[in-house]
Short mmCIF file of C-alpha atoms in Angstrom, two decimals:
data_model
loop_
_atom_site.label_atom_id
_atom_site.label_comp_id
_atom_site.label_asym_id
_atom_site.label_seq_id
_atom_site.Cartn_x
_atom_site.Cartn_y
_atom_site.Cartn_z
CA UNK A 14 6.12 -8.18 2.35
CA UNK A 15 3.35 -6.77 4.53
CA UNK A 16 1.59 -10.10 5.13
CA UNK A 17 4.27 -12.37 3.71
CA UNK A 18 5.83 -13.65 0.53
CA UNK A 19 3.31 -16.50 0.51
CA UNK A 20 0.33 -14.12 0.27
CA UNK A 21 -0.43 -15.61 -3.16
CA UNK A 22 -1.74 -18.62 -1.19
CA UNK A 23 -4.44 -16.47 0.37
CA UNK A 24 -7.86 -18.01 -0.25
CA UNK A 25 -10.50 -16.13 -2.21
CA UNK A 26 -12.60 -13.51 -0.44
CA UNK A 27 -16.38 -13.32 -0.55
CA UNK A 28 -17.29 -9.88 -1.89
CA UNK A 29 -20.78 -8.45 -1.36
CA UNK A 30 -21.74 -5.86 -3.96
CA UNK A 31 -23.49 -2.74 -2.59
CA UNK A 32 -25.06 -2.19 -6.01
CA UNK A 33 -27.14 -5.36 -6.35
CA UNK A 34 -26.40 -7.44 -3.23
CA UNK A 35 -24.76 -10.23 -5.22
CA UNK A 36 -21.80 -12.14 -3.82
CA UNK A 37 -18.74 -13.45 -5.60
CA UNK A 38 -15.54 -15.26 -4.64
CA UNK A 39 -12.58 -13.20 -5.84
CA UNK A 40 -8.80 -12.97 -5.22
CA UNK A 41 -7.48 -10.63 -2.53
CA UNK A 42 -6.23 -7.98 -5.00
CA UNK A 43 -9.64 -7.70 -6.67
CA UNK A 44 -11.45 -7.72 -3.34
CA UNK A 45 -9.19 -5.01 -1.97
CA UNK A 46 -9.67 -2.80 -5.05
CA UNK A 47 -13.47 -3.13 -4.93
CA UNK A 48 -13.54 -2.61 -1.17
CA UNK A 49 -11.47 0.58 -1.48
CA UNK A 50 -13.74 1.83 -4.27
CA UNK A 51 -16.85 1.11 -2.17
CA UNK A 52 -15.37 2.92 0.84
CA UNK A 53 -14.65 5.94 -1.36
CA UNK A 54 -18.18 5.83 -2.79
CA UNK A 55 -19.56 5.70 0.76
CA UNK A 56 -17.53 8.76 1.70
CA UNK A 57 -19.14 10.66 -1.20
CA UNK A 58 -22.63 9.25 -0.62
CA UNK A 59 -25.18 12.08 -0.59
CA UNK A 60 -27.74 10.26 1.56
CA UNK A 61 -25.14 9.46 4.21
CA UNK A 62 -24.26 13.12 4.50
CA UNK A 63 -27.89 14.22 4.44
CA UNK A 64 -28.94 11.76 7.16
CA UNK A 65 -25.73 10.83 9.04
CA UNK A 66 -27.59 8.47 11.37
CA UNK A 67 -28.20 6.10 8.44
CA UNK A 68 -24.48 6.00 7.68
CA UNK A 69 -23.27 5.83 11.27
CA UNK A 70 -25.39 2.81 12.14
CA UNK A 71 -24.91 1.22 8.70
CA UNK A 72 -28.63 1.08 7.95
CA UNK A 73 -28.33 1.65 4.21
CA UNK A 74 -25.97 0.67 1.42
CA UNK A 75 -23.12 1.17 0.75
CA UNK A 76 -22.47 1.40 4.51
CA UNK A 77 -24.19 -1.90 5.32
CA UNK A 78 -22.32 -3.92 2.66
CA UNK A 79 -19.03 -2.16 3.46
CA UNK A 80 -19.33 -3.33 7.08
CA UNK A 81 -19.88 -6.91 5.88
CA UNK A 82 -16.95 -6.68 3.46
CA UNK A 83 -14.78 -5.20 6.22
CA UNK A 84 -15.61 -8.19 8.42
CA UNK A 85 -14.74 -10.55 5.53
CA UNK A 86 -11.41 -8.77 5.00
CA UNK A 87 -10.34 -9.18 8.62
CA UNK A 88 -11.67 -12.75 8.87
CA UNK A 89 -9.86 -13.92 5.73
CA UNK A 90 -6.60 -12.18 6.60
CA UNK A 91 -6.67 -13.73 10.10
CA UNK A 92 -7.14 -17.21 8.59
CA UNK A 93 -4.28 -16.65 6.16
CA UNK A 94 -1.91 -15.26 8.82
CA UNK A 95 -2.56 -18.27 11.05
CA UNK A 96 -1.34 -20.52 8.19
CA UNK A 97 1.43 -18.29 6.77
CA UNK A 98 4.94 -19.69 7.02
CA UNK A 99 6.79 -16.47 6.16
CA UNK A 100 8.59 -15.22 9.26
CA UNK A 101 10.03 -12.21 7.38
CA UNK A 102 6.75 -10.36 6.80
CA UNK A 103 6.22 -6.95 8.38
CA UNK A 104 3.28 -8.37 10.31
CA UNK A 105 5.29 -11.30 11.70
CA UNK A 106 8.34 -9.17 12.60
CA UNK A 107 6.20 -6.77 14.63
CA UNK A 108 4.21 -9.59 16.21
CA UNK A 109 7.34 -11.54 17.16
CA UNK A 110 8.72 -8.53 19.03
CA UNK A 111 6.09 -9.32 21.72
CA UNK A 112 5.62 -5.61 22.34
CA UNK A 113 2.13 -5.29 20.89
CA UNK A 114 -1.26 -6.95 21.11
CA UNK A 115 -1.79 -9.27 18.07
CA UNK A 116 -5.15 -7.66 17.24
CA UNK A 117 -3.56 -4.20 17.23
CA UNK A 118 -0.77 -5.46 14.97
CA UNK A 119 -3.35 -6.87 12.54
CA UNK A 120 -5.36 -3.64 12.48
CA UNK A 121 -2.26 -1.47 12.03
CA UNK A 122 -0.94 -3.69 9.24
CA UNK A 123 -4.24 -3.41 7.37
CA UNK A 124 -4.16 0.38 7.89
CA UNK A 125 -0.67 0.36 6.33
CA UNK A 126 -2.12 -1.53 3.39
CA UNK A 127 -4.88 1.07 2.93
CA UNK A 128 -2.57 4.03 3.49
CA UNK A 129 0.00 2.74 1.05
CA UNK A 130 -2.44 1.86 -1.73
CA UNK A 131 -2.82 5.20 -3.51
CA UNK A 132 0.28 6.93 -2.18
CA UNK A 133 2.68 4.22 -3.38
CA UNK A 134 0.97 4.06 -6.77
CA UNK A 135 1.13 7.83 -7.09
CA UNK A 136 4.80 8.01 -6.04
CA UNK A 137 5.98 5.29 -8.42
CA UNK A 138 3.92 6.60 -11.33
CA UNK A 139 5.23 10.11 -10.78
CA UNK A 140 8.86 8.93 -10.70
CA UNK A 141 8.38 6.87 -13.88
CA UNK A 142 6.82 9.91 -15.57
CA UNK A 143 9.80 12.12 -14.73
CA UNK A 144 12.31 9.44 -15.72
CA UNK A 145 10.58 9.17 -19.09
CA UNK A 146 10.51 12.95 -19.40
CA UNK A 147 14.26 13.18 -18.69
CA UNK A 148 15.89 10.27 -20.58
CA UNK A 149 19.42 11.23 -19.44
CA UNK A 150 18.35 10.58 -15.84
CA UNK A 151 16.82 7.26 -16.87
CA UNK A 152 20.03 6.29 -18.64
CA UNK A 153 22.14 7.19 -15.59
CA UNK A 154 19.82 5.23 -13.28
CA UNK A 155 19.92 2.14 -15.52
CA UNK A 156 23.72 2.31 -15.58
CA UNK A 157 23.88 2.46 -11.78
CA UNK A 158 21.51 -0.48 -11.30
CA UNK A 159 23.42 -2.56 -13.89
CA UNK A 160 26.85 -1.81 -12.35
CA UNK A 161 28.46 -5.20 -11.59
CA UNK A 162 30.39 -3.72 -8.65
CA UNK A 163 27.20 -3.12 -6.71
CA UNK A 164 25.75 -5.91 -4.55
CA UNK A 165 23.48 -8.51 -6.05
CA UNK A 166 20.31 -9.39 -4.24
CA UNK A 167 20.10 -12.47 -2.06
CA UNK A 168 17.28 -14.18 -0.21
CA UNK A 169 17.00 -11.83 2.80
CA UNK A 170 14.72 -8.86 1.98
CA UNK A 171 16.03 -6.82 4.93
CA UNK A 172 19.60 -7.05 3.68
CA UNK A 173 18.46 -6.16 0.17
CA UNK A 174 16.82 -2.93 1.31
CA UNK A 175 19.89 -2.05 3.36
CA UNK A 176 22.16 -2.69 0.32
CA UNK A 177 19.94 -0.59 -1.94
CA UNK A 178 19.92 2.28 0.52
CA UNK A 179 23.66 2.19 1.13
CA UNK A 180 24.94 1.52 -2.40
CA UNK A 181 22.49 2.89 -4.95
CA UNK A 182 23.12 6.60 -4.48
CA UNK A 183 21.49 7.78 -7.71
CA UNK A 184 18.41 5.60 -7.16
CA UNK A 185 18.02 7.21 -3.72
CA UNK A 186 18.31 10.65 -5.33
CA UNK A 187 15.67 9.77 -7.93
CA UNK A 188 13.25 8.56 -5.26
CA UNK A 189 13.80 11.58 -3.02
CA UNK A 190 13.52 14.06 -5.90
CA UNK A 191 10.37 12.36 -7.20
CA UNK A 192 8.77 12.63 -3.77
CA UNK A 193 9.88 16.26 -3.47
CA UNK A 194 8.55 17.35 -6.88
CA UNK A 195 5.26 15.47 -6.70
CA UNK A 196 4.50 14.30 -3.15
CA UNK A 197 1.79 11.59 -2.91
CA UNK A 198 0.24 13.36 0.08
CA UNK A 199 -0.70 16.88 -1.05
CA UNK A 200 -0.38 18.43 2.40
CA UNK A 201 3.29 17.47 2.61
CA UNK A 202 5.88 20.21 2.76
CA UNK A 203 7.45 20.94 -0.61
CA UNK A 204 11.10 21.95 -0.62
CA UNK A 205 12.77 24.09 -3.23
CA UNK A 206 16.50 24.38 -3.85
CA UNK A 207 17.96 27.84 -3.18
CA UNK A 208 20.27 27.49 -6.16
CA UNK A 209 20.47 25.24 -9.21
CA UNK A 210 22.24 21.93 -8.71
CA UNK A 211 23.37 19.52 -11.41
CA UNK A 212 22.84 15.89 -10.49
#
């Protein structure tokens, strides 16, 4: 949805390993995972903290290879977006509004990708954990989603999200409660009910 439903057509990315300097052509998902791991490793790199000048000017690895991989990420995504035919992607919707500079839209969309990587995984995993822990809630959720009176999903993703939000009351409760109990961003405010409520 972020870059388009045809993102599976994205060509392979050239990944440069900070460990041994080798290159390999890999799919976007693998590239993105390795790139995120390398960025995290760079953040924890002792030498970079000891001599910040080396990190700031990307004179040593992993900073040097991360800069090259960052360039590859933006280059490959630009090539894909120029060929993408999906006019329903988040990127395309924002770009078509003509309110923002295309380069800013690209950068912000990639930031959304990075920001949503761990937080989305954490949120979904946490909700699945609690649904497994409380099987009655899982049963109630399955019954709501299977209810034939609720809308079935069509081809327009925007309408689907609107239908889910408006008609799947228990699903909304599950998502909100999961985010309240175990927020993906630890500095979020945590709310507690003043009195017990049965859902």
